[in-house]
CSV table of C-alpha atoms in Angstrom, one decimal:
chain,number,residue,atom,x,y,z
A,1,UNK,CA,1.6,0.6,-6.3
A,2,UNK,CA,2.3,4.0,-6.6
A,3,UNK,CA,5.2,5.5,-9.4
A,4,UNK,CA,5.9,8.7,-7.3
A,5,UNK,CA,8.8,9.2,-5.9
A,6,UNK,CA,8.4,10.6,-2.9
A,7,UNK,CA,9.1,8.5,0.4
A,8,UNK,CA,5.5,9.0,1.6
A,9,UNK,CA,4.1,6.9,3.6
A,10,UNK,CA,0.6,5.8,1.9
A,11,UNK,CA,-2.2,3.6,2.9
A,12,UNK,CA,-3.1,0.8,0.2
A,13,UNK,CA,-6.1,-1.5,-0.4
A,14,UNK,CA,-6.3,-4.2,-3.1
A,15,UNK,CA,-8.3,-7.1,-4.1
A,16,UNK,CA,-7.3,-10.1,-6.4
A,17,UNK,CA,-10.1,-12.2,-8.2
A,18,UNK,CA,-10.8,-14.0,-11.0
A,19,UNK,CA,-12.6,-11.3,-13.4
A,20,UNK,CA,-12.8,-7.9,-11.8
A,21,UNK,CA,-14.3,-5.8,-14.9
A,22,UNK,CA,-17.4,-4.5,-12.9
A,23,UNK,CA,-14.9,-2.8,-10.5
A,24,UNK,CA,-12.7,-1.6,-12.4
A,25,UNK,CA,-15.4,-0.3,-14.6
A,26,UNK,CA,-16.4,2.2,-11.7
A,27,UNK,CA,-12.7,3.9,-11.6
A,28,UNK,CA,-13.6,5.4,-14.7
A,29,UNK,CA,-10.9,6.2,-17.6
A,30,UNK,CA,-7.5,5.1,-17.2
A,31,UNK,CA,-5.0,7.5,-17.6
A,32,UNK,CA,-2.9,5.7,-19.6
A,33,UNK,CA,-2.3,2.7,-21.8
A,34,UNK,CA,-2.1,-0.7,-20.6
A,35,UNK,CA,2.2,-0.7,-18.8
A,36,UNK,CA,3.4,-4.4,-19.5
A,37,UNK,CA,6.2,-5.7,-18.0
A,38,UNK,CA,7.8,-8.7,-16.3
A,39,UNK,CA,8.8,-8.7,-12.8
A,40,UNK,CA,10.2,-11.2,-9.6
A,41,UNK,CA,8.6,-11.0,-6.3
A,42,UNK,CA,10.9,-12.0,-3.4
A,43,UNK,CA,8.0,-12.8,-1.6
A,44,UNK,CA,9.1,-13.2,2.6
A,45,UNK,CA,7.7,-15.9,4.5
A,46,UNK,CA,9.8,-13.9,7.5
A,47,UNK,CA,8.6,-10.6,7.2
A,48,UNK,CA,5.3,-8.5,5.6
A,49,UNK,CA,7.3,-6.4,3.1
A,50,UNK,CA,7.0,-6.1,-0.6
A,51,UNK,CA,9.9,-6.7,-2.1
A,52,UNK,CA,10.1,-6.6,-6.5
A,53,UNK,CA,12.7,-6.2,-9.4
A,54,UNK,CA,11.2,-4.2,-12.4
A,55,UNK,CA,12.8,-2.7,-15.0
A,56,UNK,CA,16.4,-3.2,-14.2
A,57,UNK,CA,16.1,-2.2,-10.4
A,58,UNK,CA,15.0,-3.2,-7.2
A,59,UNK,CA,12.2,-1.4,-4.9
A,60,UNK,CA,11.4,-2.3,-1.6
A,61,UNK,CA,7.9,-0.9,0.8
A,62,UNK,CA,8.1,-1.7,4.2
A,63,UNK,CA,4.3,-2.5,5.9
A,64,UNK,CA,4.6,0.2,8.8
A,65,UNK,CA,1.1,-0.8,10.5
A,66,UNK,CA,-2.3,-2.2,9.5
A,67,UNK,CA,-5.4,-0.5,10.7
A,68,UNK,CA,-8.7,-1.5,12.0
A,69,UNK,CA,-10.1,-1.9,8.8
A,70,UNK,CA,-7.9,-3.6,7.2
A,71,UNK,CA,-6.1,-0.8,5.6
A,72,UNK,CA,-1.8,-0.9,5.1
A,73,UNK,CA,0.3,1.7,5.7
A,74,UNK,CA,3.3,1.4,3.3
A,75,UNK,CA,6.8,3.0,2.6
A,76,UNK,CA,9.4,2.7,-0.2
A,77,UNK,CA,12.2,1.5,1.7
A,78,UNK,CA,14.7,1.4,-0.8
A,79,UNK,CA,15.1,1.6,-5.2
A,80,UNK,CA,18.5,0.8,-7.3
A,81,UNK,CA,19.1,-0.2,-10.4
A,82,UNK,CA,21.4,-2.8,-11.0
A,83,UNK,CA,24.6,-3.2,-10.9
A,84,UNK,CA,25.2,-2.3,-7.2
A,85,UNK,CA,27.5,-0.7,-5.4
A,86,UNK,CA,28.9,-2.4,-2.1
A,87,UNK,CA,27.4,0.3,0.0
A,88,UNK,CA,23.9,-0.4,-2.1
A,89,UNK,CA,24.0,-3.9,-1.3
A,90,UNK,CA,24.1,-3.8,2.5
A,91,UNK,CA,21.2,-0.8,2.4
A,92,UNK,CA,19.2,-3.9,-0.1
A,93,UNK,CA,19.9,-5.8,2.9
A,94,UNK,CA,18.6,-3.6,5.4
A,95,UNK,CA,15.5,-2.7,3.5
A,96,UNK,CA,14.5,-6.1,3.2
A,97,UNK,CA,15.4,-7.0,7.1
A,98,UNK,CA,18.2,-9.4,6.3
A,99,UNK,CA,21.7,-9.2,7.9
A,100,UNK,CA,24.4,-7.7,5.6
A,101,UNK,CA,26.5,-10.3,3.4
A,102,UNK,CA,30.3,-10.4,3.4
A,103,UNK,CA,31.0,-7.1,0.7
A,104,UNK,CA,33.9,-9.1,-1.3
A,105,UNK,CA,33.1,-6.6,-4.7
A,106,UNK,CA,33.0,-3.6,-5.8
A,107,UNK,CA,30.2,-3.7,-7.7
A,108,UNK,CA,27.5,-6.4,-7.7
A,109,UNK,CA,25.1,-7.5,-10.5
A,110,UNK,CA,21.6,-9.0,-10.5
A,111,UNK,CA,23.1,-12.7,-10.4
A,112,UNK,CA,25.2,-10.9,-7.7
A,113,UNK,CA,22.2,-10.1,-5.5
A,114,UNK,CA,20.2,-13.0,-6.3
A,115,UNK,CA,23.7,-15.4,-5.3
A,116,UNK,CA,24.5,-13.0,-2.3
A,117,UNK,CA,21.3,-12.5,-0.7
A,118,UNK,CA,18.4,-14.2,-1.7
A,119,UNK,CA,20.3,-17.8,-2.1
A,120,UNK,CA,20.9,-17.0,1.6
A,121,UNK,CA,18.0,-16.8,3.0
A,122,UNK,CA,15.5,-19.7,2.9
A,123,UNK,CA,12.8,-17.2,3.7
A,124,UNK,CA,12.6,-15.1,0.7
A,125,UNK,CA,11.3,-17.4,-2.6
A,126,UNK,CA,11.7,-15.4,-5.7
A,127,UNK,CA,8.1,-15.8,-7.9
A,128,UNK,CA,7.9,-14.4,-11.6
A,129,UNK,CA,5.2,-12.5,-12.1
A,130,UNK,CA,3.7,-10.7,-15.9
A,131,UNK,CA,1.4,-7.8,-15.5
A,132,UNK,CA,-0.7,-5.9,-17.6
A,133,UNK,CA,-1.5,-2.6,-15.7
A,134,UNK,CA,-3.6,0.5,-15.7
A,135,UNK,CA,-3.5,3.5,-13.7
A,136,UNK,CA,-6.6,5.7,-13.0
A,137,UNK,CA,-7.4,8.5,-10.6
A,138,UNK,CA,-10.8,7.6,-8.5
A,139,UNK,CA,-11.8,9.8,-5.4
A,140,UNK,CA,-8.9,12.0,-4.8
A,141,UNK,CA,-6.8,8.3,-4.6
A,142,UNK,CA,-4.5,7.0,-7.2
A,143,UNK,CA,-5.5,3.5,-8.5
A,144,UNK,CA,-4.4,0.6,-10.9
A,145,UNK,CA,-5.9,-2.3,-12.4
A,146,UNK,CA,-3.9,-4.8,-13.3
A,147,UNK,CA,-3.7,-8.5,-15.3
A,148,UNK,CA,-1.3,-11.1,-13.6
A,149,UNK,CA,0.2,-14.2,-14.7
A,150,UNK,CA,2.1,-16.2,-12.2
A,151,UNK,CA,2.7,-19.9,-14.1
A,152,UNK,CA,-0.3,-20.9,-15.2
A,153,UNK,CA,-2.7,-19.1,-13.1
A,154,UNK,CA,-4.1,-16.2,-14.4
A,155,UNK,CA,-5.4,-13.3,-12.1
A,156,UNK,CA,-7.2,-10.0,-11.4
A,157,UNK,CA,-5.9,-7.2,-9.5
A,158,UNK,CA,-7.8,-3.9,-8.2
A,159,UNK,CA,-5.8,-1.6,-6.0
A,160,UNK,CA,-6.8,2.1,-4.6
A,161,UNK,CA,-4.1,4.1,-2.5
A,162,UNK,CA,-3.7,7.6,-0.8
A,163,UNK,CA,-1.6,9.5,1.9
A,164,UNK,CA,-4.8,10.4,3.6
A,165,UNK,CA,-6.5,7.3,5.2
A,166,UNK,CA,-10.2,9.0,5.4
A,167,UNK,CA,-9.9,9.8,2.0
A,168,UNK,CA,-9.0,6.0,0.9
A,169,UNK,CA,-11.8,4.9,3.0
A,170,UNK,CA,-14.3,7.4,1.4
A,171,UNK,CA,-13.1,6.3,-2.4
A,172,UNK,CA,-14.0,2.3,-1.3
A,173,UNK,CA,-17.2,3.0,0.5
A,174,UNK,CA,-18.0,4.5,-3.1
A,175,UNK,CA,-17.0,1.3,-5.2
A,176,UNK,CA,-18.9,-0.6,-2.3
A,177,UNK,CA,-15.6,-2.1,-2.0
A,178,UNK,CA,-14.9,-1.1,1.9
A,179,UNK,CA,-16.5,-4.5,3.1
A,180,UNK,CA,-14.0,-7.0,1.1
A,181,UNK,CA,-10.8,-8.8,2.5
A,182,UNK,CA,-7.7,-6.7,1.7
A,183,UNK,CA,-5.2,-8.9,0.2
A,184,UNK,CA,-1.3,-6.9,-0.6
A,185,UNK,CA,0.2,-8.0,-3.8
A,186,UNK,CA,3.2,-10.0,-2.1
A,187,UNK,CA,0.3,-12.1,-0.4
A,188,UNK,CA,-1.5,-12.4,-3.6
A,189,UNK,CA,0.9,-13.9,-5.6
A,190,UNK,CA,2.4,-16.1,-3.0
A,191,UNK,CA,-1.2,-17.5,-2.9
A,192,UNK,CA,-1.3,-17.7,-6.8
A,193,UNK,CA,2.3,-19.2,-7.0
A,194,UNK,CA,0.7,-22.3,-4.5
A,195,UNK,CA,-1.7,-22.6,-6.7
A,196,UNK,CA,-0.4,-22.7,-10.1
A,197,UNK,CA,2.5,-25.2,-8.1
């Protein structure tokens, strides 16, 4: 969730539902306008790790451990914009826990990737997905609220992060929040792509 760009690990919660209003009402002003933008989940039936292409480049978190709570602990793994190099390819590769394709090119577009590595693997299913997000500061936590469309289905998205998992936990007891099923975005839209299938 988070646009910094330090390497950090953080711990992330988040919800998906059909009208989440009353929550996000509680997190108080956003700080910004509403960030559109369309995107393409690799979603992983292999592995846990988020996996998106925004804006011209390609991020990767890794899901370092899950907590007794529920909580995730997440790390940025990788980011490049496209076009590739060779050597930015095989570290794509890596980040998303996939062996390294044959490097035949210098440089390597999006079809590139997309022909390369995800035709390759019969694991990762690329999902588009439209968002409509907004970015607020609740608790000491950075936190988003965000409008998905994945085909048809339209959905709700309510996330709260932080370095500090205390302070996380202390920011979701307060939006009585702390009780309900953590659900990570690649999960949530794998679960909305089946549905609007």
């Amino acid at each position: 969730m988070s646009d910094a760009a330090s390497d950090e690990p953080r711990w992330e919660w988040r919800i998906f539902g059909a009208d989440l209003a009353l929550l996000e009402a509680q997190l108080g002003y956003p700080l910004d306008a509403p960030h559109r933008s369309d995107e393409i989940y690799l979603v992983n039936s292999a592995t846990p790790h988020s996996a998106k292409i925004r804006d011209g480049a390609l991020e990767v978190k890794r899901l370092l451990r899950v907590d007794g709570d529920g909580l995730e602990l997440w790390r940025p793994a990788f980011r490049a914009e496209f076009p590739f190099s060779a050597d930015q390819l095989a570290r794509a590769a890596a980040a998303l826990a996939l062996p390294s394709p044959p490097l035949r090119a210098q440089t390597y577009e999006r079809g590139d990737f997309f022909s390369e590595i995800v035709a390759r693997c019969r694991a990762l299913r690329p999902i588009a997905v439209r968002k409509s997000r907004r970015r607020y500061a609740f608790r000491g936590c950075a936190a988003e609220a965000v409008r998905v469309q994945i085909g048809a289905v339209p959905l709700c998205s309510v996330a709260v992060e932080s370095a500090d998992a205390a302070r996380l936990r202390e920011a979701l007891r307060a939006l009585g929040a702390d009780a309900r099923l953590n659900v990570n975005f690649p999960k949530g839209v794998e679960r909305a792509a089946a549905l609007a299938a």
